[in-house]
Each structure stands twice: as structure tokens, then as C-alpha cells.
Amino acid sequence: MVKIKVFGTTPPCAKCMETEKRAKNAAEKFSGQVEVEKLDALSKEGDKYTVMLTPTVVINEKVVAVGKVPTEADFESAIKKELGG
């Protein structure tokens, strides 16, 4: 199981919403193998990853993007890598 955490602001900004949307679109291509979670940057979970800029993307406990919106292809590539493919 690949876990994608998207850290953003509350209420969410346009970049954070777009990042979450792209993550979910990419996850749909890997039926049942990817979980996408939206979290607040100002939370204990955000503190754990030292989130300073939004959006911040964490995949399987690794920070992979900070302050930028990854493309769906970026997400797909990272998911494939995590699944060992």
C-alpha cells in the first residue's frame, strides 16, 4: 500500500487543492493500492515532517515535494517506484 499525504492550509489554497486532485487522479490508476490523505500543515502530523511551505507531499514517509504542485505523471512515477515497478 502506498500512502500519499498532502499537507496544505485550512481553508485549502488553489495549489493545495490542485495537488490533492492530481494525487487522487493518479491513485485511481492503481486500484486499491494507493491511499491519499489531505492533512493540515499546522498539525502534529505536519510538525512531524517539518512542513514549512504548502503544498507538501509525503509518499510512504518521504517528503517528495515542497511548495510546488507535482504533475499527475510525477505522482504516477513515484507510485510505481514505491510499488517496485
PDB file of C-alpha atoms in Angstrom:
ATOM      1  CA  MET A   1       0.000   0.000   0.000  1.00  0.00           C
ATOM      2  CA  VAL A   2       1.340   3.416  -0.998  1.00  0.00           C
ATOM      3  CA  LYS A   3       0.322   6.267   1.309  1.00  0.00           C
ATOM      4  CA  ILE A   4       0.306   9.802  -0.071  1.00  0.00           C
ATOM      5  CA  LYS A   5      -0.114  12.658   2.373  1.00  0.00           C
ATOM      6  CA  VAL A   6      -0.876  16.108   1.004  1.00  0.00           C
ATOM      7  CA  PHE A   7      -0.263  18.873   3.534  1.00  0.00           C
ATOM      8  CA  GLY A   8      -1.995  22.166   2.913  1.00  0.00           C
ATOM      9  CA  THR A   9      -3.700  25.104   4.517  1.00  0.00           C
ATOM     10  CA  THR A  10      -7.183  25.309   6.020  1.00  0.00           C
ATOM     11  CA  PRO A  11      -9.122  26.520   4.169  1.00  0.00           C
ATOM     12  CA  PRO A  12      -7.188  24.987   1.262  1.00  0.00           C
ATOM     13  CA  CYS A  13      -5.456  27.233  -1.261  1.00  0.00           C
ATOM     14  CA  ALA A  14      -5.685  26.633  -5.016  1.00  0.00           C
ATOM     15  CA  LYS A  15      -2.274  24.922  -5.168  1.00  0.00           C
ATOM     16  CA  CYS A  16      -3.158  22.579  -2.308  1.00  0.00           C
ATOM     17  CA  MET A  17      -6.489  21.642  -3.888  1.00  0.00           C
ATOM     18  CA  GLU A  18      -4.824  21.001  -7.260  1.00  0.00           C
ATOM     19  CA  THR A  19      -2.135  18.848  -5.631  1.00  0.00           C
ATOM     20  CA  GLU A  20      -4.747  16.733  -3.849  1.00  0.00           C
ATOM     21  CA  LYS A  21      -6.752  16.389  -7.081  1.00  0.00           C
ATOM     22  CA  ARG A  22      -3.705  15.245  -9.071  1.00  0.00           C
ATOM     23  CA  ALA A  23      -2.706  12.780  -6.342  1.00  0.00           C
ATOM     24  CA  LYS A  24      -6.216  11.274  -6.341  1.00  0.00           C
ATOM     25  CA  ASN A  25      -6.329  11.091 -10.144  1.00  0.00           C
ATOM     26  CA  ALA A  26      -3.002   9.242 -10.200  1.00  0.00           C
ATOM     27  CA  ALA A  27      -4.098   6.954  -7.338  1.00  0.00           C
ATOM     28  CA  GLU A  28      -7.196   5.879  -9.301  1.00  0.00           C
ATOM     29  CA  LYS A  29      -4.906   4.220 -11.865  1.00  0.00           C
ATOM     30  CA  PHE A  30      -3.608   1.856  -9.143  1.00  0.00           C
ATOM     31  CA  SER A  31      -6.906   0.466  -7.859  1.00  0.00           C
ATOM     32  CA  GLY A  32      -6.786  -0.297  -4.151  1.00  0.00           C
ATOM     33  CA  GLN A  33      -3.022   0.154  -3.872  1.00  0.00           C
ATOM     34  CA  VAL A  34      -2.835   3.864  -3.046  1.00  0.00           C
ATOM     35  CA  GLU A  35      -4.334   5.899  -0.218  1.00  0.00           C
ATOM     36  CA  VAL A  36      -4.424   9.715  -0.464  1.00  0.00           C
ATOM     37  CA  GLU A  37      -4.887  11.772   2.676  1.00  0.00           C
ATOM     38  CA  LYS A  38      -5.273  15.568   2.980  1.00  0.00           C
ATOM     39  CA  LEU A  39      -3.795  16.986   6.176  1.00  0.00           C
ATOM     40  CA  ASP A  40      -3.401  20.434   7.684  1.00  0.00           C
ATOM     41  CA  ALA A  41       0.126  21.828   7.615  1.00  0.00           C
ATOM     42  CA  LEU A  42      -0.407  23.245  11.112  1.00  0.00           C
ATOM     43  CA  SER A  43      -0.991  19.892  12.789  1.00  0.00           C
ATOM     44  CA  LYS A  44       1.037  17.401  14.819  1.00  0.00           C
ATOM     45  CA  GLU A  45       1.389  15.354  11.637  1.00  0.00           C
ATOM     46  CA  GLY A  46       2.655  18.472   9.819  1.00  0.00           C
ATOM     47  CA  ASP A  47       5.154  19.082  12.604  1.00  0.00           C
ATOM     48  CA  LYS A  48       6.418  15.505  12.229  1.00  0.00           C
ATOM     49  CA  TYR A  49       7.556  16.320   8.661  1.00  0.00           C
ATOM     50  CA  THR A  50       8.563  19.919   9.466  1.00  0.00           C
ATOM     51  CA  VAL A  51       6.092  21.314   6.928  1.00  0.00           C
ATOM     52  CA  MET A  52       7.113  24.918   6.231  1.00  0.00           C
ATOM     53  CA  LEU A  53       5.607  25.504   2.779  1.00  0.00           C
ATOM     54  CA  THR A  54       2.412  24.263   1.207  1.00  0.00           C
ATOM     55  CA  PRO A  55       1.635  22.123  -0.526  1.00  0.00           C
ATOM     56  CA  THR A  56       3.984  19.495   0.883  1.00  0.00           C
ATOM     57  CA  VAL A  57       3.675  15.931  -0.398  1.00  0.00           C
ATOM     58  CA  VAL A  58       4.835  12.902   1.594  1.00  0.00           C
ATOM     59  CA  ILE A  59       4.838   9.455  -0.008  1.00  0.00           C
ATOM     60  CA  ASN A  60       5.455   6.483   2.291  1.00  0.00           C
ATOM     61  CA  GLU A  61       7.053   8.687   4.933  1.00  0.00           C
ATOM     62  CA  LYS A  62       9.384  10.506   2.460  1.00  0.00           C
ATOM     63  CA  VAL A  63       8.931  14.198   1.647  1.00  0.00           C
ATOM     64  CA  VAL A  64       8.879  14.332  -2.171  1.00  0.00           C
ATOM     65  CA  ALA A  65       7.615  17.843  -2.955  1.00  0.00           C
ATOM     66  CA  VAL A  66       7.579  21.164  -1.088  1.00  0.00           C
ATOM     67  CA  GLY A  67       5.881  24.357  -2.241  1.00  0.00           C
ATOM     68  CA  LYS A  68       5.097  23.100  -5.736  1.00  0.00           C
ATOM     69  CA  VAL A  69       2.327  21.191  -7.478  1.00  0.00           C
ATOM     70  CA  PRO A  70       3.583  17.856  -8.838  1.00  0.00           C
ATOM     71  CA  THR A  71       2.127  16.668 -12.135  1.00  0.00           C
ATOM     72  CA  GLU A  72      -0.035  13.548 -12.316  1.00  0.00           C
ATOM     73  CA  ALA A  73       2.900  11.918 -14.142  1.00  0.00           C
ATOM     74  CA  ASP A  74       5.146  12.778 -11.158  1.00  0.00           C
ATOM     75  CA  PHE A  75       2.686  11.059  -8.831  1.00  0.00           C
ATOM     76  CA  GLU A  76       2.344   8.029 -11.122  1.00  0.00           C
ATOM     77  CA  SER A  77       6.121   7.658 -11.351  1.00  0.00           C
ATOM     78  CA  ALA A  78       6.528   7.887  -7.571  1.00  0.00           C
ATOM     79  CA  ILE A  79       3.722   5.361  -7.010  1.00  0.00           C
ATOM     80  CA  LYS A  80       5.249   2.894  -9.472  1.00  0.00           C
ATOM     81  CA  LYS A  81       8.608   3.263  -7.756  1.00  0.00           C
ATOM     82  CA  GLU A  82       7.066   2.593  -4.346  1.00  0.00           C
ATOM     83  CA  LEU A  83       5.212  -0.454  -5.705  1.00  0.00           C
ATOM     84  CA  GLY A  84       8.505  -1.798  -7.009  1.00  0.00           C
ATOM     85  CA  GLY A  85       7.727  -1.367 -10.675  1.00  0.00           C
TER      86      GLY A  85
END
